[in-house]
Amino acid sequence: METADPQPRPALIELIEAGIPARLAPETEAMAGVTWTIREGDYWVIGGLQGSGKTDLLFAAAGLSRPLRGDYRLFGHAVGPAYSDEGLADRLRVGLVFGEGGRLFPELTVRENVALPLLYHRPIEPEEIESRVRLLLAETGLETMASHFPAGLNPAWRQRVALARTLALRPEVLLLDNPLAGLDPRHARWWIQFLDRLFAGHPLLAGRSTTLAVAVDDFRPWIKPGRKYALLTETRLDFVEDPAATALLERHAVLRELLPAEPHPI
Amino acid sequence: MTARLSSDAFKALVLRGPLPRSFLDFFGRKLLELVLTVQGLGAFALITLGVMFSKLGAGREAVKPLIVKQTARAGLSLLPLISFFAAALGLAVIGQTVSLLSRVGANQYLGMVMVTAVVRELGPLLTALLVLLRIGAANVIELGTARALGEVEALEALGIDPIHYLVVPRVIGMALGVFALTVYLLVGALVSGYAWAFLQDVPLTPGEYVQQLAGALRGLDFVVLAIKTSLFGGLIATVTCYHGLAQPLRLQEVSRATIRALAQSVVLCVLLDAGFILVYLLA
């Protein structure tokens, strides 16, 4: 059960007794009876080993897959499937940064990848789109790579392009799938600090704080006061107060895997 | 109580399970596959049509350049190849018919032969097949790979309808491209047909040739040509996009999907062509 919040803030994403489908076999349940609420101002860290269903959970939270059972609500109301116009405005308030290279579009340059959601959804002047894209590229350190195609980029930079593309629509909730996977300490540090700035209120989003939910396979860089933690174990989602607590570590073998004794490189 | 099989379980059991030793079961399975294919293709075509009209103005700045790109791809890029086939088609038809018509002193029917064989049948079908081989195959590979690498989900995560972004531009582009290329091929074939007749010393002036063509052509020919070629292009795009996109594909399945798409496109184009023959017969 989720820990009680003394001052309940608006629920942005709610999964209620949801059966989360597996991405590769949509009629199979990867997780059963998941009840998870992401509230405004939350910073969730969801830990799980490979194959535990982290991506499946984020897909369901983003509305890309429908729960096989139970309920899914976005900003307080039900929404249609990912490809329909029903609830599109609400779905655009949630951003999902895919892991493993960010799933960029290979036929578009970095600039075009970042501009695509603006071109499609926001009927604004080309100069305004160009200005916004330039700002996003500058804030994510991608200005010199704007004309490059994704195939010519290091995976670490592709991941940042995915982040810039997702931020183009100024989402209120940002879901990230293992953003530090395969990154060196320099890139990993950049991500941690950038997400902290997003959470605190970044000029890119007009100073508004972004609600975050990050799926990770290593808790170490993410332990900080004020955050909420969840653990994916054997098709269940368990909420934990403090992953580093000795009692919890003794009880959960998975938690010991996600919080090894040696310090994290960053 | 009867347990209901899910669609995937049904396919795995009935369509992919080992066959008992019976030809009837073999044909039964093939028939079932055909029914499921028609159902899937039909549903995909209807969805595409629905999206095309319901999202007419949506994402204009992102989708319009894609339509232009696909039209150029299915039209402009094939001009050199079409030029070659136009010359070849003119030669093939004229070369075969000149000796025959000269033997019976019926050179005045040369124009009618060109219109009947080239304008009404061979020209549109040949163009469609060339576009299918060059562009249709590429469609399946591109979309199948995109699907396997998760780009479709990336579009959905950005609130972009994959059908609207990936399929509609291809359908419109290929419909326009096949129509334009067919016109180009027909003009080329008719011109090269006369050139070959000239080289074979057929006593036919250009004026007489054009008169024969004009006499054989009817208003219905232009209408049917426009509709048939556009439908060929739209059909090829729909079938190839279906095989690339509608089924969850692993990278190693893309080649098999491509072959299936090509075969089904050829069959459907020929069936459509046969349907238009009926139009001529009834007219």
PDB file of N, CA and C in Angstrom, chain A residues 51-135:
ATOM      1  N   GLY A  51      13.818  -7.369 -16.588  1.00  0.00           N
ATOM      2  CA  GLY A  51      12.728  -8.311 -16.786  1.00  0.00           C
ATOM      3  C   GLY A  51      11.684  -8.282 -15.693  1.00  0.00           C
ATOM      4  N   SER A  52      11.796  -7.332 -14.766  1.00  0.00           N
ATOM      5  CA  SER A  52      10.840  -7.281 -13.662  1.00  0.00           C
ATOM      6  C   SER A  52       9.547  -6.552 -14.051  1.00  0.00           C
ATOM      7  N   GLY A  53       9.549  -5.854 -15.193  1.00  0.00           N
ATOM      8  CA  GLY A  53       8.329  -5.188 -15.632  1.00  0.00           C
ATOM      9  C   GLY A  53       8.361  -3.685 -15.479  1.00  0.00           C
ATOM     10  N   LYS A  54       9.541  -3.110 -15.335  1.00  0.00           N
ATOM     11  CA  LYS A  54       9.632  -1.650 -15.153  1.00  0.00           C
ATOM     12  C   LYS A  54       9.052  -0.917 -16.369  1.00  0.00           C
ATOM     13  N   THR A  55       9.469  -1.363 -17.558  1.00  0.00           N
ATOM     14  CA  THR A  55       8.999  -0.705 -18.780  1.00  0.00           C
ATOM     15  C   THR A  55       7.499  -0.920 -18.958  1.00  0.00           C
ATOM     16  N   ASP A  56       7.035  -2.136 -18.659  1.00  0.00           N
ATOM     17  CA  ASP A  56       5.588  -2.408 -18.764  1.00  0.00           C
ATOM     18  C   ASP A  56       4.805  -1.454 -17.864  1.00  0.00           C
ATOM     19  N   LEU A  57       5.313  -1.232 -16.648  1.00  0.00           N
ATOM     20  CA  LEU A  57       4.622  -0.357 -15.703  1.00  0.00           C
ATOM     21  C   LEU A  57       4.596   1.083 -16.213  1.00  0.00           C
ATOM     22  N   LEU A  58       5.729   1.540 -16.749  1.00  0.00           N
ATOM     23  CA  LEU A  58       5.769   2.918 -17.265  1.00  0.00           C
ATOM     24  C   LEU A  58       4.857   3.078 -18.487  1.00  0.00           C
ATOM     25  N   PHE A  59       4.811   2.057 -19.328  1.00  0.00           N
ATOM     26  CA  PHE A  59       3.927   2.113 -20.498  1.00  0.00           C
ATOM     27  C   PHE A  59       2.480   2.261 -20.054  1.00  0.00           C
ATOM     28  N   ALA A  60       2.114   1.485 -19.044  1.00  0.00           N
ATOM     29  CA  ALA A  60       0.740   1.572 -18.552  1.00  0.00           C
ATOM     30  C   ALA A  60       0.484   2.940 -17.931  1.00  0.00           C
ATOM     31  N   ALA A  61       1.465   3.457 -17.182  1.00  0.00           N
ATOM     32  CA  ALA A  61       1.296   4.772 -16.554  1.00  0.00           C
ATOM     33  C   ALA A  61       1.167   5.881 -17.609  1.00  0.00           C
ATOM     34  N   ALA A  62       1.870   5.708 -18.725  1.00  0.00           N
ATOM     35  CA  ALA A  62       1.818   6.724 -19.785  1.00  0.00           C
ATOM     36  C   ALA A  62       0.586   6.574 -20.668  1.00  0.00           C
ATOM     37  N   GLY A  63      -0.176   5.482 -20.462  1.00  0.00           N
ATOM     38  CA  GLY A  63      -1.376   5.267 -21.272  1.00  0.00           C
ATOM     39  C   GLY A  63      -1.104   4.590 -22.608  1.00  0.00           C
ATOM     40  N   LEU A  64       0.121   4.054 -22.775  1.00  0.00           N
ATOM     41  CA  LEU A  64       0.436   3.383 -24.038  1.00  0.00           C
ATOM     42  C   LEU A  64      -0.148   1.985 -24.105  1.00  0.00           C
ATOM     43  N   SER A  65      -0.386   1.391 -22.936  1.00  0.00           N
ATOM     44  CA  SER A  65      -1.049   0.092 -22.912  1.00  0.00           C
ATOM     45  C   SER A  65      -2.189   0.173 -21.913  1.00  0.00           C
ATOM     46  N   ARG A  66      -3.280  -0.503 -22.228  1.00  0.00           N
ATOM     47  CA  ARG A  66      -4.459  -0.471 -21.358  1.00  0.00           C
ATOM     48  C   ARG A  66      -4.364  -1.603 -20.353  1.00  0.00           C
ATOM     49  N   PRO A  67      -4.674  -1.362 -19.088  1.00  0.00           N
ATOM     50  CA  PRO A  67      -4.680  -2.454 -18.106  1.00  0.00           C
ATOM     51  C   PRO A  67      -5.678  -3.532 -18.514  1.00  0.00           C
ATOM     52  N   LEU A  68      -5.298  -4.794 -18.309  1.00  0.00           N
ATOM     53  CA  LEU A  68      -6.193  -5.891 -18.658  1.00  0.00           C
ATOM     54  C   LEU A  68      -7.347  -5.991 -17.667  1.00  0.00           C
ATOM     55  N   ARG A  69      -7.083  -5.534 -16.450  1.00  0.00           N
ATOM     56  CA  ARG A  69      -8.134  -5.456 -15.429  1.00  0.00           C
ATOM     57  C   ARG A  69      -7.948  -4.149 -14.672  1.00  0.00           C
ATOM     58  N   GLY A  70      -8.942  -3.779 -13.893  1.00  0.00           N
ATOM     59  CA  GLY A  70      -8.795  -2.596 -13.054  1.00  0.00           C
ATOM     60  C   GLY A  70      -9.010  -1.311 -13.835  1.00  0.00           C
ATOM     61  N   ASP A  71      -8.489  -0.240 -13.289  1.00  0.00           N
ATOM     62  CA  ASP A  71      -8.811   1.084 -13.811  1.00  0.00           C
ATOM     63  C   ASP A  71      -7.552   1.919 -14.048  1.00  0.00           C
ATOM     64  N   TYR A  72      -7.621   2.805 -15.013  1.00  0.00           N
ATOM     65  CA  TYR A  72      -6.533   3.738 -15.296  1.00  0.00           C
ATOM     66  C   TYR A  72      -7.135   5.119 -15.468  1.00  0.00           C
ATOM     67  N   ARG A  73      -6.629   6.084 -14.707  1.00  0.00           N
ATOM     68  CA  ARG A  73      -7.153   7.437 -14.819  1.00  0.00           C
ATOM     69  C   ARG A  73      -6.006   8.420 -14.980  1.00  0.00           C
ATOM     70  N   LEU A  74      -6.251   9.390 -15.825  1.00  0.00           N
ATOM     71  CA  LEU A  74      -5.242  10.408 -16.122  1.00  0.00           C
ATOM     72  C   LEU A  74      -5.842  11.758 -15.772  1.00  0.00           C
ATOM     73  N   PHE A  75      -5.217  12.440 -14.829  1.00  0.00           N
ATOM     74  CA  PHE A  75      -5.699  13.747 -14.361  1.00  0.00           C
ATOM     75  C   PHE A  75      -7.175  13.663 -13.954  1.00  0.00           C
ATOM     76  N   GLY A  76      -7.517  12.540 -13.356  1.00  0.00           N
ATOM     77  CA  GLY A  76      -8.847  12.401 -12.772  1.00  0.00           C
ATOM     78  C   GLY A  76      -9.898  11.794 -13.682  1.00  0.00           C
ATOM     79  N   HIS A  77      -9.568  11.607 -14.974  1.00  0.00           N
ATOM     80  CA  HIS A  77     -10.595  10.970 -15.803  1.00  0.00           C
ATOM     81  C   HIS A  77     -10.016   9.900 -16.709  1.00  0.00           C
ATOM     82  N   ALA A  78     -10.938   9.039 -17.195  1.00  0.00           N
ATOM     83  CA  ALA A  78     -10.543   7.961 -18.095  1.00  0.00           C
ATOM     84  C   ALA A  78     -10.170   8.561 -19.450  1.00  0.00           C
ATOM     85  N   VAL A  79      -9.234   7.911 -20.139  1.00  0.00           N
ATOM     86  CA  VAL A  79      -8.837   8.388 -21.475  1.00  0.00           C
ATOM     87  C   VAL A  79      -8.950   7.247 -22.473  1.00  0.00           C
ATOM     88  N   GLY A  80      -9.002   7.593 -23.758  1.00  0.00           N
ATOM     89  CA  GLY A  80      -9.098   6.599 -24.815  1.00  0.00           C
ATOM     90  C   GLY A  80      -7.741   5.951 -25.086  1.00  0.00           C
ATOM     91  N   PRO A  81      -7.695   5.042 -26.076  1.00  0.00           N
ATOM     92  CA  PRO A  81      -6.437   4.374 -26.430  1.00  0.00           C
ATOM     93  C   PRO A  81      -5.393   5.379 -26.901  1.00  0.00           C
ATOM     94  N   ALA A  82      -4.135   4.924 -26.930  1.00  0.00           N
ATOM     95  CA  ALA A  82      -3.019   5.825 -27.250  1.00  0.00           C
ATOM     96  C   ALA A  82      -3.158   6.484 -28.617  1.00  0.00           C
ATOM     97  N   TYR A  83      -3.812   5.815 -29.566  1.00  0.00           N
ATOM     98  CA  TYR A  83      -3.859   6.349 -30.920  1.00  0.00           C
ATOM     99  C   TYR A  83      -5.108   7.193 -31.185  1.00  0.00           C
ATOM    100  N   SER A  84      -5.984   7.318 -30.174  1.00  0.00           N
ATOM    101  CA  SER A  84      -7.238   8.045 -30.436  1.00  0.00           C
ATOM    102  C   SER A  84      -7.126   9.481 -29.969  1.00  0.00           C
ATOM    103  N   ASP A  85      -8.061  10.308 -30.419  1.00  0.00           N
ATOM    104  CA  ASP A  85      -8.093  11.719 -30.034  1.00  0.00           C
ATOM    105  C   ASP A  85      -8.714  11.924 -28.669  1.00  0.00           C
ATOM    106  N   GLU A  86      -9.421  10.899 -28.186  1.00  0.00           N
ATOM    107  CA  GLU A  86     -10.080  11.026 -26.890  1.00  0.00           C
ATOM    108  C   GLU A  86      -9.026  11.127 -25.796  1.00  0.00           C
ATOM    109  N   GLY A  87      -9.045  12.231 -25.067  1.00  0.00           N
ATOM    110  CA  GLY A  87      -8.088  12.404 -23.988  1.00  0.00           C
ATOM    111  C   GLY A  87      -6.690  12.765 -24.458  1.00  0.00           C
ATOM    112  N   LEU A  88      -6.553  13.179 -25.722  1.00  0.00           N
ATOM    113  CA  LEU A  88      -5.217  13.489 -26.254  1.00  0.00           C
ATOM    114  C   LEU A  88      -4.570  14.618 -25.474  1.00  0.00           C
ATOM    115  N   ALA A  89      -5.347  15.649 -25.151  1.00  0.00           N
ATOM    116  CA  ALA A  89      -4.785  16.794 -24.430  1.00  0.00           C
ATOM    117  C   ALA A  89      -4.184  16.356 -23.098  1.00  0.00           C
ATOM    118  N   ASP A  90      -4.859  15.433 -22.403  1.00  0.00           N
ATOM    119  CA  ASP A  90      -4.328  14.941 -21.127  1.00  0.00           C
ATOM    120  C   ASP A  90      -3.080  14.093 -21.345  1.00  0.00           C
ATOM    121  N   ARG A  91      -3.114  13.253 -22.394  1.00  0.00           N
ATOM    122  CA  ARG A  91      -1.954  12.380 -22.636  1.00  0.00           C
ATOM    123  C   ARG A  91      -0.718  13.189 -22.984  1.00  0.00           C
ATOM    124  N   LEU A  92      -0.910  14.354 -23.608  1.00  0.00           N
ATOM    125  CA  LEU A  92       0.241  15.192 -23.957  1.00  0.00           C
ATOM    126  C   LEU A  92       0.854  15.869 -22.735  1.00  0.00           C
ATOM    127  N   ARG A  93       0.154  15.834 -21.611  1.00  0.00           N
ATOM    128  CA  ARG A  93       0.708  16.409 -20.374  1.00  0.00           C
ATOM    129  C   ARG A  93       1.635  15.413 -19.680  1.00  0.00           C
ATOM    130  N   VAL A  94       1.711  14.194 -20.234  1.00  0.00           N
ATOM    131  CA  VAL A  94       2.614  13.175 -19.691  1.00  0.00           C
ATOM    132  C   VAL A  94       3.677  12.887 -20.742  1.00  0.00           C
ATOM    133  N   GLY A  95       4.924  12.900 -20.339  1.00  0.00           N
ATOM    134  CA  GLY A  95       6.006  12.590 -21.271  1.00  0.00           C
ATOM    135  C   GLY A  95       6.686  11.305 -20.862  1.00  0.00           C
ATOM    136  N   LEU A  96       7.103  10.504 -21.836  1.00  0.00           N
ATOM    137  CA  LEU A  96       7.794   9.254 -21.550  1.00  0.00           C
ATOM    138  C   LEU A  96       9.120   9.257 -22.297  1.00  0.00           C
ATOM    139  N   VAL A  97      10.211   9.139 -21.558  1.00  0.00           N
ATOM    140  CA  VAL A  97      11.536   9.050 -22.172  1.00  0.00           C
ATOM    141  C   VAL A  97      11.925   7.584 -22.179  1.00  0.00           C
ATOM    142  N   PHE A  98      11.993   7.007 -23.365  1.00  0.00           N
ATOM    143  CA  PHE A  98      12.314   5.590 -23.486  1.00  0.00           C
ATOM    144  C   PHE A  98      13.789   5.356 -23.144  1.00  0.00           C
ATOM    145  N   GLY A  99      14.077   4.162 -22.672  1.00  0.00           N
ATOM    146  CA  GLY A  99      15.457   3.798 -22.402  1.00  0.00           C
ATOM    147  C   GLY A  99      16.121   3.247 -23.649  1.00  0.00           C
ATOM    148  N   GLU A 100      17.352   2.783 -23.492  1.00  0.00           N
ATOM    149  CA  GLU A 100      18.096   2.116 -24.572  1.00  0.00           C
ATOM    150  C   GLU A 100      18.129   2.927 -25.853  1.00  0.00           C
ATOM    151  N   GLY A 101      18.556   4.160 -25.759  1.00  0.00           N
ATOM    152  CA  GLY A 101      18.709   4.979 -26.957  1.00  0.00           C
ATOM    153  C   GLY A 101      17.566   5.900 -27.268  1.00  0.00           C
ATOM    154  N   GLY A 102      16.455   5.780 -26.538  1.00  0.00           N
ATOM    155  CA  GLY A 102      15.408   6.787 -26.657  1.00  0.00           C
ATOM    156  C   GLY A 102      14.435   6.611 -27.802  1.00  0.00           C
ATOM    157  N   ARG A 103      14.636   5.572 -28.656  1.00  0.00           N
ATOM    158  CA  ARG A 103      13.720   5.311 -29.780  1.00  0.00           C
ATOM    159  C   ARG A 103      13.537   6.554 -30.649  1.00  0.00           C
ATOM    160  N   LEU A 104      14.627   7.081 -31.113  1.00  0.00           N
ATOM    161  CA  LEU A 104      14.567   8.231 -32.013  1.00  0.00           C
ATOM    162  C   LEU A 104      14.162   7.769 -33.410  1.00  0.00           C
ATOM    163  N   PHE A 105      13.759   8.729 -34.250  1.00  0.00           N
ATOM    164  CA  PHE A 105      13.369   8.410 -35.619  1.00  0.00           C
ATOM    165  C   PHE A 105      14.604   8.574 -36.505  1.00  0.00           C
ATOM    166  N   PRO A 106      15.104   7.469 -37.083  1.00  0.00           N
ATOM    167  CA  PRO A 106      16.422   7.510 -37.729  1.00  0.00           C
ATOM    168  C   PRO A 106      16.479   8.360 -38.990  1.00  0.00           C
ATOM    169  N   GLU A 107      15.343   8.590 -39.626  1.00  0.00           N
ATOM    170  CA  GLU A 107      15.364   9.363 -40.873  1.00  0.00           C
ATOM    171  C   GLU A 107      15.330  10.868 -40.611  1.00  0.00           C
ATOM    172  N   LEU A 108      15.181  11.261 -39.328  1.00  0.00           N
ATOM    173  CA  LEU A 108      15.161  12.681 -38.973  1.00  0.00           C
ATOM    174  C   LEU A 108      16.455  13.054 -38.258  1.00  0.00           C
ATOM    175  N   THR A 109      16.895  14.287 -38.449  1.00  0.00           N
ATOM    176  CA  THR A 109      18.072  14.762 -37.718  1.00  0.00           C
ATOM    177  C   THR A 109      17.678  15.002 -36.262  1.00  0.00           C
ATOM    178  N   VAL A 110      18.673  15.317 -35.446  1.00  0.00           N
ATOM    179  CA  VAL A 110      18.422  15.616 -34.034  1.00  0.00           C
ATOM    180  C   VAL A 110      17.423  16.761 -33.919  1.00  0.00           C
ATOM    181  N   ARG A 111      17.664  17.821 -34.679  1.00  0.00           N
ATOM    182  CA  ARG A 111      16.772  18.988 -34.654  1.00  0.00           C
ATOM    183  C   ARG A 111      15.351  18.591 -35.061  1.00  0.00           C
ATOM    184  N   GLU A 112      15.228  17.788 -36.103  1.00  0.00           N
ATOM    185  CA  GLU A 112      13.910  17.392 -36.597  1.00  0.00           C
ATOM    186  C   GLU A 112      13.208  16.467 -35.610  1.00  0.00           C
ATOM    187  N   ASN A 113      13.974  15.595 -34.942  1.00  0.00           N
ATOM    188  CA  ASN A 113      13.381  14.728 -33.924  1.00  0.00           C
ATOM    189  C   ASN A 113      12.765  15.573 -32.802  1.00  0.00           C
ATOM    190  N   VAL A 114      13.521  16.578 -32.358  1.00  0.00           N
ATOM    191  CA  VAL A 114      13.049  17.413 -31.250  1.00  0.00           C
ATOM    192  C   VAL A 114      11.870  18.279 -31.692  1.00  0.00           C
ATOM    193  N   ALA A 115      11.880  18.720 -32.952  1.00  0.00           N
ATOM    194  CA  ALA A 115      10.826  19.624 -33.442  1.00  0.00           C
ATOM    195  C   ALA A 115       9.530  18.886 -33.780  1.00  0.00           C
ATOM    196  N   LEU A 116       9.612  17.581 -34.025  1.00  0.00           N
ATOM    197  CA  LEU A 116       8.446  16.848 -34.525  1.00  0.00           C
ATOM    198  C   LEU A 116       7.186  17.030 -33.678  1.00  0.00           C
ATOM    199  N   PRO A 117       7.236  16.826 -32.352  1.00  0.00           N
ATOM    200  CA  PRO A 117       5.996  16.988 -31.592  1.00  0.00           C
ATOM    201  C   PRO A 117       5.432  18.402 -31.671  1.00  0.00           C
ATOM    202  N   LEU A 118       6.295  19.397 -31.772  1.00  0.00           N
ATOM    203  CA  LEU A 118       5.813  20.779 -31.898  1.00  0.00           C
ATOM    204  C   LEU A 118       5.146  20.984 -33.252  1.00  0.00           C
ATOM    205  N   LEU A 119       5.774  20.469 -34.308  1.00  0.00           N
ATOM    206  CA  LEU A 119       5.205  20.612 -35.650  1.00  0.00           C
ATOM    207  C   LEU A 119       3.845  19.947 -35.736  1.00  0.00           C
ATOM    208  N   TYR A 120       3.710  18.817 -35.032  1.00  0.00           N
ATOM    209  CA  TYR A 120       2.470  18.047 -35.163  1.00  0.00           C
ATOM    210  C   TYR A 120       1.342  18.630 -34.324  1.00  0.00           C
ATOM    211  N   HIS A 121       1.692  19.033 -33.088  1.00  0.00           N
ATOM    212  CA  HIS A 121       0.628  19.402 -32.147  1.00  0.00           C
ATOM    213  C   HIS A 121       0.407  20.896 -31.972  1.00  0.00           C
ATOM    214  N   ARG A 122       1.463  21.679 -32.180  1.00  0.00           N
ATOM    215  CA  ARG A 122       1.330  23.098 -31.849  1.00  0.00           C
ATOM    216  C   ARG A 122       1.385  23.914 -33.144  1.00  0.00           C
ATOM    217  N   PRO A 123       0.255  24.401 -33.600  1.00  0.00           N
ATOM    218  CA  PRO A 123       0.259  25.185 -34.843  1.00  0.00           C
ATOM    219  C   PRO A 123       0.803  26.588 -34.601  1.00  0.00           C
ATOM    220  N   ILE A 124       2.101  26.679 -34.346  1.00  0.00           N
ATOM    221  CA  ILE A 124       2.725  27.981 -34.098  1.00  0.00           C
ATOM    222  C   ILE A 124       3.673  28.325 -35.242  1.00  0.00           C
ATOM    223  N   GLU A 125       4.138  29.551 -35.256  1.00  0.00           N
ATOM    224  CA  GLU A 125       5.004  30.026 -36.340  1.00  0.00           C
ATOM    225  C   GLU A 125       6.301  29.226 -36.396  1.00  0.00           C
ATOM    226  N   PRO A 126       6.821  29.009 -37.604  1.00  0.00           N
ATOM    227  CA  PRO A 126       8.083  28.257 -37.727  1.00  0.00           C
ATOM    228  C   PRO A 126       9.225  28.883 -36.927  1.00  0.00           C
ATOM    229  N   GLU A 127       9.230  30.232 -36.832  1.00  0.00           N
ATOM    230  CA  GLU A 127      10.323  30.894 -36.101  1.00  0.00           C
ATOM    231  C   GLU A 127      10.245  30.544 -34.625  1.00  0.00           C
ATOM    232  N   GLU A 128       9.008  30.439 -34.131  1.00  0.00           N
ATOM    233  CA  GLU A 128       8.827  30.116 -32.719  1.00  0.00           C
ATOM    234  C   GLU A 128       9.257  28.675 -32.443  1.00  0.00           C
ATOM    235  N   ILE A 129       8.914  27.781 -33.382  1.00  0.00           N
ATOM    236  CA  ILE A 129       9.338  26.389 -33.232  1.00  0.00           C
ATOM    237  C   ILE A 129      10.856  26.316 -33.242  1.00  0.00           C
ATOM    238  N   GLU A 130      11.467  27.013 -34.179  1.00  0.00           N
ATOM    239  CA  GLU A 130      12.927  27.007 -34.296  1.00  0.00           C
ATOM    240  C   GLU A 130      13.569  27.530 -33.016  1.00  0.00           C
ATOM    241  N   SER A 131      12.989  28.588 -32.475  1.00  0.00           N
ATOM    242  CA  SER A 131      13.532  29.193 -31.251  1.00  0.00           C
ATOM    243  C   SER A 131      13.423  28.227 -30.075  1.00  0.00           C
ATOM    244  N   ARG A 132      12.292  27.550 -29.982  1.00  0.00           N
ATOM    245  CA  ARG A 132      12.069  26.608 -28.874  1.00  0.00           C
ATOM    246  C   ARG A 132      13.013  25.411 -28.999  1.00  0.00           C
ATOM    247  N   VAL A 133      13.156  24.938 -30.226  1.00  0.00           N
ATOM    248  CA  VAL A 133      14.035  23.783 -30.444  1.00  0.00           C
ATOM    249  C   VAL A 133      15.477  24.149 -30.099  1.00  0.00           C
ATOM    250  N   ARG A 134      15.875  25.376 -30.496  1.00  0.00           N
ATOM    251  CA  ARG A 134      17.256  25.824 -30.202  1.00  0.00           C
ATOM    252  C   ARG A 134      17.482  25.861 -28.701  1.00  0.00           C
ATOM    253  N   LEU A 135      16.486  26.326 -27.972  1.00  0.00           N
ATOM    254  CA  LEU A 135      16.589  26.403 -26.512  1.00  0.00           C
ATOM    255  C   LEU A 135      16.713  25.001 -25.898  1.00  0.00           C
TER     256      LEU A 135
END
